[in-house]
Coordinates of C-alpha atoms in Angstrom, one line a residue:
X1 CA -20.9 31.7 -9.5
X2 CA -20.5 28.5 -9.9
X3 CA -16.4 27.0 -10.0
X4 CA -16.4 25.6 -12.9
X5 CA -18.6 28.3 -14.8
X6 CA -16.0 30.7 -13.3
X7 CA -13.0 28.0 -14.9
X8 CA -14.8 27.7 -17.9
X9 CA -15.0 31.6 -18.2
X10 CA -10.9 31.9 -16.8
X11 CA -9.3 29.2 -19.4
X12 CA -10.7 29.9 -22.3
X13 CA -9.3 34.0 -21.4
X14 CA -6.1 33.5 -20.5
X15 CA -3.3 31.6 -21.7
X16 CA -0.5 31.2 -18.9
X17 CA -1.2 28.8 -16.7
X18 CA -2.2 31.1 -13.7
X19 CA -1.9 29.9 -10.2
X20 CA -6.0 30.1 -9.6
X21 CA -6.2 27.9 -13.0
X22 CA -3.4 25.4 -11.4
X23 CA -5.9 24.5 -8.5
X24 CA -8.2 24.3 -10.6
X25 CA -6.6 21.2 -13.1
X26 CA -5.7 20.0 -10.0
X27 CA -9.4 19.4 -8.8
X28 CA -10.6 18.3 -12.1
X29 CA -7.2 16.1 -12.4
X30 CA -8.9 14.6 -8.9
X31 CA -12.0 14.8 -10.1
X32 CA -11.2 13.1 -13.3
X33 CA -9.0 10.4 -11.5
X34 CA -11.6 9.0 -9.5
X35 CA -14.5 9.2 -12.4
X36 CA -12.3 7.2 -14.7
X37 CA -11.9 4.4 -11.6
X38 CA -15.2 4.7 -11.4
X39 CA -15.5 4.1 -15.2
X40 CA -13.3 1.5 -15.0
X41 CA -15.2 -0.7 -12.7
X42 CA -18.4 0.7 -14.2
X43 CA -17.3 -1.6 -17.3
X44 CA -16.4 -5.3 -15.6
X45 CA -19.2 -4.8 -13.5
X46 CA -21.5 -4.1 -16.3
X47 CA -19.4 -7.4 -18.0
X48 CA -20.3 -9.5 -15.9
X49 CA -24.0 -8.2 -14.5
X50 CA -25.8 -5.2 -16.9
X51 CA -28.4 -3.7 -16.3
X52 CA -30.1 -0.7 -17.0
X53 CA -29.1 0.8 -13.8
X54 CA -25.6 0.0 -14.1
X55 CA -25.3 1.5 -17.9
X56 CA -27.1 4.8 -16.7
X57 CA -24.3 5.6 -13.6
X58 CA -21.7 5.3 -16.5
X59 CA -23.8 7.5 -18.1
X60 CA -23.9 10.0 -15.5
X61 CA -19.6 9.5 -14.9
X62 CA -19.1 10.2 -18.6
X63 CA -21.1 13.1 -19.1
X64 CA -19.7 14.6 -16.1
X65 CA -16.3 13.5 -16.4
X66 CA -16.9 15.7 -20.4
X67 CA -18.3 18.5 -18.5
X68 CA -14.9 19.1 -16.5
X69 CA -12.5 18.4 -19.6
X70 CA -14.5 20.7 -21.8
X71 CA -13.7 23.2 -18.9
X72 CA -10.0 22.9 -18.5
X73 CA -9.8 22.8 -22.5
X74 CA -9.2 19.8 -23.7
X75 CA -10.9 18.9 -26.7
X76 CA -9.6 15.5 -27.4
X77 CA -11.0 14.2 -24.3
X78 CA -14.3 15.4 -25.0
X79 CA -15.0 14.2 -27.7
X80 CA -13.7 10.7 -27.5
X81 CA -15.8 10.7 -23.8
X82 CA -19.0 11.5 -26.5
X83 CA -18.0 9.1 -28.6
X84 CA -18.0 6.7 -25.5
X85 CA -21.2 7.7 -24.5
X86 CA -22.9 7.2 -28.0
X87 CA -21.8 3.8 -27.7
X88 CA -23.0 2.5 -24.2
X89 CA -26.2 4.6 -24.9
X90 CA -26.6 2.0 -28.4
X91 CA -25.5 -1.0 -25.8
X92 CA -28.7 0.3 -23.6
X93 CA -30.7 0.6 -26.4
X94 CA -29.4 -3.1 -27.2
X95 CA -28.8 -2.2 -30.5
X96 CA -25.2 -3.1 -29.8
X97 CA -24.4 -6.3 -27.8
X98 CA -21.6 -5.7 -25.3
X99 CA -19.4 -8.7 -25.8
X100 CA -15.5 -9.4 -24.4
X101 CA -14.3 -8.0 -27.2
X102 CA -16.3 -4.7 -27.0
X103 CA -15.3 -5.0 -23.6
X104 CA -11.9 -5.2 -23.9
X105 CA -12.3 -2.1 -27.2
X106 CA -14.5 0.2 -23.9
X107 CA -11.6 0.0 -21.4
X108 CA -8.8 0.8 -23.9
X109 CA -11.2 3.6 -24.1
X110 CA -10.7 4.3 -20.5
X111 CA -6.5 4.3 -21.2
X112 CA -6.7 6.6 -23.6
X113 CA -8.5 9.2 -22.3
X114 CA -7.0 8.3 -18.9
X115 CA -3.6 9.4 -21.3
X116 CA -5.3 12.1 -22.7
X117 CA -6.5 14.0 -19.2
X118 CA -2.6 13.3 -17.9
X119 CA -3.1 10.4 -15.6
X120 CA -1.3 6.8 -15.8
X121 CA -2.7 4.3 -17.7
X122 CA -4.0 1.4 -15.5
X123 CA -4.0 -1.7 -18.0
X124 CA -1.1 -3.9 -19.0
X125 CA 1.2 -2.0 -21.9
X126 CA 1.1 -5.2 -23.7
X127 CA -3.1 -5.3 -24.9
X128 CA -3.0 -1.3 -25.2
X129 CA -4.1 0.0 -28.3
X130 CA -2.5 3.2 -30.0
X131 CA -5.3 6.4 -29.3
X132 CA -6.2 6.4 -32.2
X133 CA -6.9 3.1 -33.1
X134 CA -9.1 3.3 -30.1
X135 CA -10.9 5.4 -31.4
X136 CA -11.3 4.2 -35.1
X137 CA -12.9 1.0 -33.8
X138 CA -15.2 2.9 -31.7
X139 CA -16.4 4.9 -34.8
X140 CA -16.2 1.6 -36.7
X141 CA -18.5 -0.1 -34.5
X142 CA -20.8 2.7 -33.8
X143 CA -21.1 2.9 -37.4
X144 CA -22.6 -0.6 -37.4
X145 CA -24.8 -0.4 -35.3
X146 CA -28.5 -1.0 -35.8
X147 CA -30.2 2.6 -35.8
X148 CA -32.0 3.4 -32.3
X149 CA -34.8 5.5 -31.4
X150 CA -34.6 9.2 -31.1
X151 CA -32.9 10.5 -28.2
X152 CA -35.6 12.1 -26.8
X153 CA -36.9 8.6 -25.7
X154 CA -33.2 7.9 -23.6
X155 CA -33.3 10.3 -20.4
X156 CA -31.0 13.5 -20.8
X157 CA -28.5 13.2 -18.0
X158 CA -27.8 17.1 -18.0
X159 CA -24.3 17.8 -16.1
X160 CA -26.1 19.9 -13.6
X161 CA -28.0 17.2 -11.9
X162 CA -24.4 15.0 -11.9
X163 CA -22.2 17.8 -10.8
X164 CA -23.0 18.4 -6.8
X165 CA -23.2 14.6 -6.8
X166 CA -19.6 14.5 -7.4
X167 CA -18.7 17.7 -5.4
X168 CA -20.5 16.2 -2.3
X169 CA -18.9 12.5 -2.2
X170 CA -15.7 14.2 -2.4
X171 CA -16.7 16.1 1.3
X172 CA -18.2 12.9 2.8
X173 CA -15.0 10.5 1.2
X174 CA -12.4 12.8 3.6
X175 CA -14.2 13.0 6.7
X176 CA -15.6 15.9 7.4
X177 CA -16.8 14.2 10.5
X178 CA -13.5 13.4 11.5
X179 CA -12.0 17.3 11.0
X180 CA -15.3 18.6 13.0
X181 CA -14.1 16.6 15.9
X182 CA -10.1 17.3 15.3
X183 CA -11.2 21.4 15.2
X184 CA -13.3 21.0 18.5
X185 CA -10.7 18.9 20.5
X186 CA -8.4 22.0 19.5
X187 CA -10.5 23.8 20.8
X188 CA -10.9 21.5 24.2
X189 CA -6.9 21.6 24.5
X190 CA -6.3 25.5 24.1
X191 CA -9.0 26.1 27.0
X192 CA -6.9 22.6 28.8
X193 CA -3.4 24.7 28.2
X194 CA -5.0 28.1 29.4
X195 CA -6.1 26.9 32.7
X196 CA -3.0 25.1 33.6
X197 CA -1.1 28.0 32.5
X198 CA -3.0 29.9 34.9
X199 CA -2.7 27.1 37.4
X200 CA 1.3 27.3 36.9
X201 CA 0.9 31.1 37.5
X202 CA -0.9 30.5 40.2
X203 CA 0.6 27.6 41.7
X204 CA 1.3 28.4 45.2
X205 CA -2.0 27.6 45.6
X206 CA -2.5 24.7 44.3
X207 CA -0.8 20.8 45.4
X208 CA 1.3 19.0 43.0
X209 CA -1.3 16.3 42.4
X210 CA -4.0 19.4 41.4
X211 CA -1.8 20.3 38.5
X212 CA -0.5 16.9 37.3
X213 CA -4.1 16.1 37.8
X214 CA -4.5 19.3 35.0
X215 CA -1.8 18.2 32.7
X216 CA -3.4 14.4 32.5
X217 CA -6.4 15.9 30.8
X218 CA -5.0 18.2 28.6
X219 CA -2.4 15.7 27.7
X220 CA -5.9 12.8 27.1
X221 CA -7.7 15.5 24.6
X222 CA -3.5 15.3 22.8
X223 CA -4.0 11.7 22.2
X224 CA -7.5 12.0 21.4
X225 CA -6.3 14.2 18.8
X226 CA -3.6 12.6 17.7
X227 CA -5.6 9.2 17.1
X228 CA -7.7 11.5 14.7
X229 CA -5.0 13.1 13.0
X230 CA -3.8 9.3 12.4
X231 CA -6.9 7.7 11.1
X232 CA -7.8 11.0 8.4
X233 CA -4.7 9.7 7.1
X234 CA -6.3 5.9 6.7
X235 CA -8.5 5.2 3.3
X236 CA -10.1 2.2 2.6
X237 CA -7.3 -0.9 1.0
X238 CA -10.2 -1.2 -1.6
X239 CA -9.3 1.8 -4.0
X240 CA -5.7 0.5 -4.2
X241 CA -7.3 -3.7 -4.9
X242 CA -9.8 -2.4 -7.5
X243 CA -6.9 -2.0 -10.2
X244 CA -6.8 -5.1 -10.3
X245 CA -9.9 -7.0 -11.3
X246 CA -8.7 -5.3 -14.6
X247 CA -5.4 -6.7 -14.5
X248 CA -7.1 -9.8 -13.9
X249 CA -9.6 -9.3 -16.7
X250 CA -6.7 -8.0 -19.3
X251 CA -4.0 -10.9 -18.5
X252 CA -6.7 -13.8 -18.2
X253 CA -7.9 -13.0 -22.0
X254 CA -4.5 -12.3 -23.1
X255 CA -3.1 -15.6 -21.9
X256 CA -5.9 -17.9 -22.4
X257 CA -6.8 -18.6 -19.0
X258 CA -10.1 -18.1 -16.7
X259 CA -9.8 -16.0 -13.5
X260 CA -12.5 -15.0 -11.2
X261 CA -10.9 -11.9 -9.0
X262 CA -12.2 -11.7 -5.6
X263 CA -12.0 -8.9 -3.0
X264 CA -12.6 -8.7 0.6
X265 CA -11.9 -7.2 3.0
X266 CA -12.2 -4.0 1.3
X267 CA -13.2 -1.6 3.9
X268 CA -10.4 -1.9 5.5
X269 CA -8.1 1.2 6.3
X270 CA -4.6 1.9 5.6
X271 CA -2.3 4.9 6.0
X272 CA -2.4 6.7 2.5
X273 CA 1.2 6.2 2.4
X274 CA 1.2 2.4 2.8
X275 CA -1.9 2.0 0.2
X276 CA 0.6 3.8 -2.2
X277 CA 3.7 2.2 -1.5
X278 CA 2.1 -1.4 -1.1
X279 CA 0.5 -1.2 -5.5
X280 CA 3.8 -2.3 -6.4
X281 CA 4.4 -5.6 -4.9
X282 CA 0.6 -7.0 -5.1
X283 CA 1.0 -5.7 -8.7
X284 CA 4.6 -8.2 -9.5
X285 CA 2.4 -11.3 -7.2
X286 CA -0.8 -10.7 -9.2
X287 CA 1.2 -10.7 -12.0
X288 CA 2.8 -14.0 -10.6
X289 CA 0.2 -16.2 -9.6
X290 CA -0.9 -15.2 -13.4
X291 CA 1.5 -16.5 -15.2
X292 CA 3.1 -19.5 -13.2
X293 CA 0.7 -20.7 -10.3
X294 CA -2.9 -20.5 -12.3
X295 CA -3.0 -22.8 -15.0
X296 CA -5.3 -23.2 -18.5
X297 CA -8.7 -24.7 -18.1
X298 CA -7.9 -27.9 -19.7
X299 CA -5.1 -28.2 -17.5
X300 CA -7.7 -27.3 -14.5
X301 CA -10.2 -30.1 -15.9
X302 CA -7.5 -32.4 -16.5
X303 CA -6.6 -31.9 -12.7
X304 CA -9.9 -32.7 -11.4
X305 CA -10.5 -28.8 -10.6
X306 CA -13.6 -26.6 -12.0
X307 CA -11.8 -25.2 -15.4
X308 CA -12.7 -21.3 -14.0
X309 CA -9.5 -20.4 -11.0
X310 CA -10.3 -17.4 -8.9
X311 CA -7.4 -15.2 -7.2
X312 CA -8.3 -13.3 -4.3
X313 CA -6.8 -9.9 -2.4
X314 CA -7.7 -10.4 0.7
X315 CA -7.5 -7.6 4.2
X316 CA -7.4 -8.7 7.7
X317 CA -5.9 -6.7 10.8
X318 CA -4.3 -9.4 12.8
X319 CA -2.8 -8.6 16.3
X320 CA -2.0 -5.0 15.6
X321 CA -1.2 -5.6 12.0
X322 CA -2.2 -5.0 8.7
X323 CA -2.0 -8.6 6.8
X324 CA -2.9 -8.9 3.2
X325 CA -3.0 -11.5 1.5
X326 CA -2.7 -12.8 -2.3
X327 CA -4.0 -16.1 -2.9
X328 CA -4.7 -18.4 -5.8
X329 CA -6.0 -22.0 -6.7
X330 CA -4.1 -22.6 -8.8
X331 CA -0.6 -25.6 -8.7
X332 CA 1.0 -24.3 -5.7
X333 CA 4.8 -24.1 -5.7
X334 CA 7.0 -27.2 -6.4
X335 CA 9.6 -27.8 -3.6
X336 CA 12.0 -29.8 -5.8
X337 CA 12.5 -27.3 -8.3
X338 CA 13.2 -24.4 -5.8
X339 CA 15.6 -26.9 -3.8
X340 CA 17.8 -27.6 -7.0
X341 CA 17.3 -23.9 -7.6
X342 CA 18.4 -22.4 -4.8
X343 CA 21.0 -25.3 -4.8
X344 CA 22.3 -24.5 -8.7
X345 CA 22.2 -20.6 -6.7
X346 CA 24.3 -21.8 -3.7
X347 CA 21.8 -21.1 -1.3
X348 CA 21.5 -24.6 -0.4
X349 CA 24.4 -26.6 0.7
X350 CA 24.1 -30.2 -0.7
X351 CA 23.1 -32.4 2.7
X352 CA 20.9 -28.3 3.7
X353 CA 17.2 -29.5 3.9
X354 CA 15.0 -26.5 5.4
X355 CA 12.2 -26.5 7.2
X356 CA 9.0 -26.4 4.5
X357 CA 8.7 -22.3 5.5
X358 CA 12.8 -21.2 4.9
X359 CA 12.1 -23.4 1.8
X360 CA 9.8 -20.9 0.6
X361 CA 11.0 -18.4 1.2
X362 CA 14.0 -18.7 -0.5
X363 CA 11.7 -17.8 -4.1
X364 CA 11.6 -14.0 -2.3
X365 CA 15.9 -14.2 -2.6
X366 CA 17.4 -11.8 -5.0
X367 CA 17.5 -13.8 -8.7
X368 CA 15.9 -16.3 -7.5
X369 CA 13.4 -18.2 -10.1
X370 CA 12.1 -22.0 -11.2
X371 CA 10.7 -20.3 -14.5
X372 CA 11.2 -22.2 -17.3
X373 CA 10.5 -19.2 -19.4
X374 CA 11.2 -15.7 -19.4
X375 CA 7.8 -13.9 -20.3
X376 CA 6.5 -10.5 -20.5
X377 CA 4.6 -11.1 -17.1
X378 CA 8.0 -13.0 -15.3
X379 CA 11.0 -15.9 -15.0
X380 CA 13.4 -12.8 -14.1
X381 CA 13.6 -13.4 -10.8
X382 CA 13.5 -10.2 -10.2
X383 CA 9.9 -9.3 -9.0
X384 CA 9.4 -11.3 -6.0
X385 CA 13.0 -9.8 -4.8
X386 CA 10.8 -6.3 -5.0
X387 CA 8.1 -7.9 -3.0
X388 CA 10.5 -8.2 -0.4
X389 CA 12.3 -5.9 -0.1
X390 CA 9.2 -2.8 -1.1
X391 CA 7.3 -5.0 2.4
X392 CA 10.5 -4.7 4.1
X393 CA 11.1 -0.8 3.8
X394 CA 7.3 -0.7 4.9
X395 CA 8.6 -2.3 8.3
X396 CA 6.4 -5.4 7.5
X397 CA 7.3 -9.1 6.7
X398 CA 6.7 -11.3 3.7
X399 CA 5.4 -15.4 4.2
X400 CA 4.0 -18.3 1.8
X401 CA 2.1 -21.3 2.3
X402 CA 1.3 -23.4 -0.5
X403 CA 0.1 -26.3 -1.3
X404 CA 0.6 -28.9 -3.9
X405 CA -2.4 -28.9 -6.8
X406 CA -4.4 -26.9 -4.6
X407 CA -1.8 -23.1 -4.7
X408 CA -0.6 -20.8 -2.7
X409 CA -0.5 -17.8 -0.8
X410 CA 1.4 -15.3 0.0
X411 CA 0.5 -12.9 3.6
X412 CA 2.2 -9.7 3.4
X413 CA 1.7 -8.2 7.6
X414 CA 2.4 -4.6 7.7
X415 CA 2.2 -1.6 10.5
X416 CA -1.2 -0.1 10.6
X417 CA 0.7 3.9 10.2
X418 CA 3.9 5.0 9.4
X419 CA 4.3 7.7 11.7
X420 CA 3.6 6.4 15.2
X421 CA 5.5 2.5 16.7
X422 CA 5.9 1.0 19.8
X423 CA 9.5 1.4 20.4
X424 CA 11.6 0.1 23.2
X425 CA 14.4 2.8 24.7
X426 CA 17.6 1.3 25.4
X427 CA 21.0 3.8 25.8
X428 CA 24.9 3.1 25.1
X429 CA 26.8 5.5 26.8
X430 CA 25.1 9.3 26.1
X431 CA 23.2 7.7 23.7
X432 CA 20.1 6.9 23.4
X433 CA 18.4 4.3 20.7
X434 CA 14.7 2.7 19.6
X435 CA 14.6 -0.9 19.4
X436 CA 10.7 -1.2 17.1
X437 CA 8.5 -3.1 20.1
X438 CA 7.5 -5.8 17.3
X439 CA 11.1 -7.0 16.9
X440 CA 11.5 -7.3 21.0
X441 CA 11.4 -10.6 22.0
X442 CA 13.3 -10.2 26.0
X443 CA 16.0 -8.5 27.4
X444 CA 18.5 -11.2 29.6
X445 CA 22.2 -9.6 31.6
X446 CA 24.7 -10.3 29.6
X447 CA 27.5 -12.7 31.6
X448 CA 30.4 -11.2 33.0
X449 CA 32.7 -14.0 30.9
X450 CA 31.2 -12.0 27.7
X451 CA 32.9 -8.4 29.2
X452 CA 35.2 -8.0 26.6
X453 CA 36.3 -5.6 24.1
X454 CA 34.7 -7.1 20.6
X455 CA 32.1 -5.8 18.3
X456 CA 30.6 -9.1 18.0
X457 CA 30.1 -12.2 20.4
X458 CA 28.3 -15.3 21.1
X459 CA 25.8 -16.0 24.0
X460 CA 24.2 -19.3 25.3
X461 CA 20.4 -18.4 25.4
X462 CA 19.2 -21.8 27.1
X463 CA 21.8 -23.3 25.9
X464 CA 21.4 -21.9 22.3
X465 CA 24.4 -20.1 20.6
X466 CA 22.6 -16.6 19.9
X467 CA 25.0 -14.6 17.8
X468 CA 24.7 -10.6 19.2
X469 CA 25.8 -7.1 18.2
X470 CA 27.2 -4.1 20.2
X471 CA 26.1 -1.1 19.8
X472 CA 28.5 0.3 21.0
X473 CA 31.4 -0.4 18.9
X474 CA 28.7 -0.9 16.0
X475 CA 28.5 2.6 15.5
X476 CA 32.0 3.7 17.1
X477 CA 30.4 5.5 20.0
X478 CA 34.4 4.6 22.0
X479 CA 34.2 5.1 25.6
X480 CA 34.3 2.0 28.3
X481 CA 31.9 -1.0 28.4
X482 CA 30.4 -0.8 31.4
X483 CA 30.6 -3.4 34.2
X484 CA 27.0 -4.4 33.5
X485 CA 25.9 -5.2 29.9
X486 CA 22.2 -6.2 28.6
X487 CA 21.0 -8.1 26.0
X488 CA 18.3 -7.5 23.8
X489 CA 16.8 -10.6 22.1
X490 CA 15.5 -9.0 18.9
X491 CA 13.5 -11.7 16.2
X492 CA 12.3 -10.9 13.0
X493 CA 11.8 -14.1 9.4
X494 CA 16.3 -14.2 9.4
X495 CA 16.5 -15.9 12.8
X496 CA 16.9 -13.9 16.4
X497 CA 20.1 -12.1 17.5
X498 CA 20.9 -9.9 20.3
X499 CA 22.2 -6.2 20.3
X500 CA 24.1 -5.4 23.4
X501 CA 23.3 -1.7 25.4
X502 CA 24.4 -0.3 28.7
X503 CA 20.7 0.8 30.1
X504 CA 17.0 0.1 28.9
X505 CA 14.9 2.4 29.2
X506 CA 11.9 0.8 29.0
X507 CA 8.6 0.9 26.1
X508 CA 6.6 3.7 24.5
X509 CA 5.0 5.7 21.1
X510 CA 8.1 7.0 18.8
X511 CA 6.8 9.1 16.4
X512 CA 8.9 8.9 14.0
X513 CA 10.9 11.6 11.7
X514 CA 13.0 11.0 9.1
X515 CA 16.9 11.0 9.0
X516 CA 18.7 13.4 7.4
X517 CA 20.5 14.1 4.9
X518 CA 23.6 13.3 6.3
X519 CA 22.5 9.7 7.8
X520 CA 20.5 8.7 4.9
X521 CA 21.7 5.2 3.7
X522 CA 23.1 4.5 6.8
X523 CA 23.1 0.7 7.3
X524 CA 21.5 -0.6 10.9
X525 CA 19.1 3.2 11.0
X526 CA 16.2 3.8 9.2
X527 CA 14.7 7.1 10.5
X528 CA 14.6 9.4 13.9
X529 CA 13.1 10.3 16.5
X530 CA 12.9 13.3 19.1
X531 CA 12.3 12.9 23.0
X532 CA 10.9 14.0 25.9
X533 CA 14.1 16.5 26.9
X534 CA 14.5 17.8 23.3
X535 CA 17.2 15.6 22.4
X536 CA 17.4 13.0 19.3
X537 CA 17.2 9.4 19.5
X538 CA 17.5 7.1 16.2
X539 CA 15.7 4.1 15.2
X540 CA 17.1 1.0 14.2
X541 CA 16.3 -1.2 11.1
X542 CA 15.8 -4.4 13.0
X543 CA 16.3 -6.4 9.7
X544 CA 19.8 -4.7 8.3
X545 CA 21.3 -5.3 11.5
X546 CA 20.0 -8.6 11.9
X547 CA 21.6 -9.1 8.6
X548 CA 24.5 -8.2 9.6
X549 CA 24.9 -9.9 12.6
X550 CA 24.4 -13.2 10.7
X551 CA 26.4 -12.8 8.4
X552 CA 29.9 -12.3 10.8
X553 CA 28.1 -15.8 12.7
X554 CA 30.4 -18.0 11.1
X555 CA 27.5 -20.9 10.2
X556 CA 29.5 -23.6 12.3
X557 CA 27.7 -21.8 15.2
X558 CA 24.9 -21.1 14.1
X559 CA 24.1 -24.7 13.2

């Protein structure tokens, strides 16, 4: 029996939400989310290039959504989807002209559909109309439309023809080939384990080299499986980018600005957790660019620019990391205003003149805003702080480049995955700590003169004063300092510092585990991992440690 028919029957004849019905509802929500996103993107594309093919695709999507909503008993959703179908059919028959106002109304109808099925709306709250108002406007538009030929002239789109497409798309999207390969590797690993166990049981018949080679064969298969598992978690960043096309469109209309949203690198794959958590920072950056960066058409023309500005979302890989950029061709950042505001907030001294990069990074400080007025979009000085905090929580960094009159580029550099990092292991007493390798610059031996009690100190690194933190004192491990200490020089955008440790153990892959409830929130720790001997090692939070070191250092020493 067809799953949808089964669902319809179950929902019509039983009131309580049984576990089976919950699964069916979850399936409907997953499909509806994709269908509504497709519908939204299709309507935005229709505004740019109208054509029978795009309308046909939209109508098919609506029809499928309507069928699914009917199966789970969402009557209002069915009625609104039917209304939209009628309206788009009129547009297809050229009985209604699709203008900007009608485009906005159709997009708001998609928002209402999202609300009705239980999904959060994607548009700006200020631009949303109540559901009843949207429905009333759609009905009025339909009544005012010219008559259309009989529906027989319009090709009928049956649910049966579209449903298999959606289901097949689901299967392809999750990467069935990758799952098959994982299954194959699991089988190969099982064979390798059996062979190794048999060889170990008769170890007297084999040389140590043969046993080691058998272990390495199994290890290679395991690494292949690990890589595949990581890839299964990867999704194209385009799914995260697409909703911003709508955001830019709606904000542009509301603010009287002409802005073209350009996406590139949509196929770049990123860990699904990063794709989800990067949405908020991108929202703040896009809203700020729309509010403060991009000028009105009149201002742009007065400055010799095209009346239509551009806002680009880009993604690409660089040196083993993911880089996401938000680029606008607006007015650029005002350095004099940033300097004045930073001095007013005490972030800069009266005579202090930081380099360009450090000056522009000040806009990421909490409460920092150069806006002359507070708008619904920005100006309170909280959004950019959220960007910085959220990106750093993903072990990423933010950099800013801006050219006066030509625009601003925000670059978010993120790890490809949050599950595994390349780590550098160090030991203090009996404890092992892992430092993310991307933050390790070099290792030097701490001179005997520095072998004194104390949590912090300074080391002369090629003539420059380098503040350092002694991990033994910082974590209160006790015990005596060894005769020879090592200093791991760590770097982040905040600057450089050293971590004094007993022993350097070397680098390797580290599988990140979350901290337990009692360790969560402890300063300087970002996670834990299991070592090869079964012991637990803590992963250091380099930005937090660096901040503590630099705060403890007197400014004169850092000058």
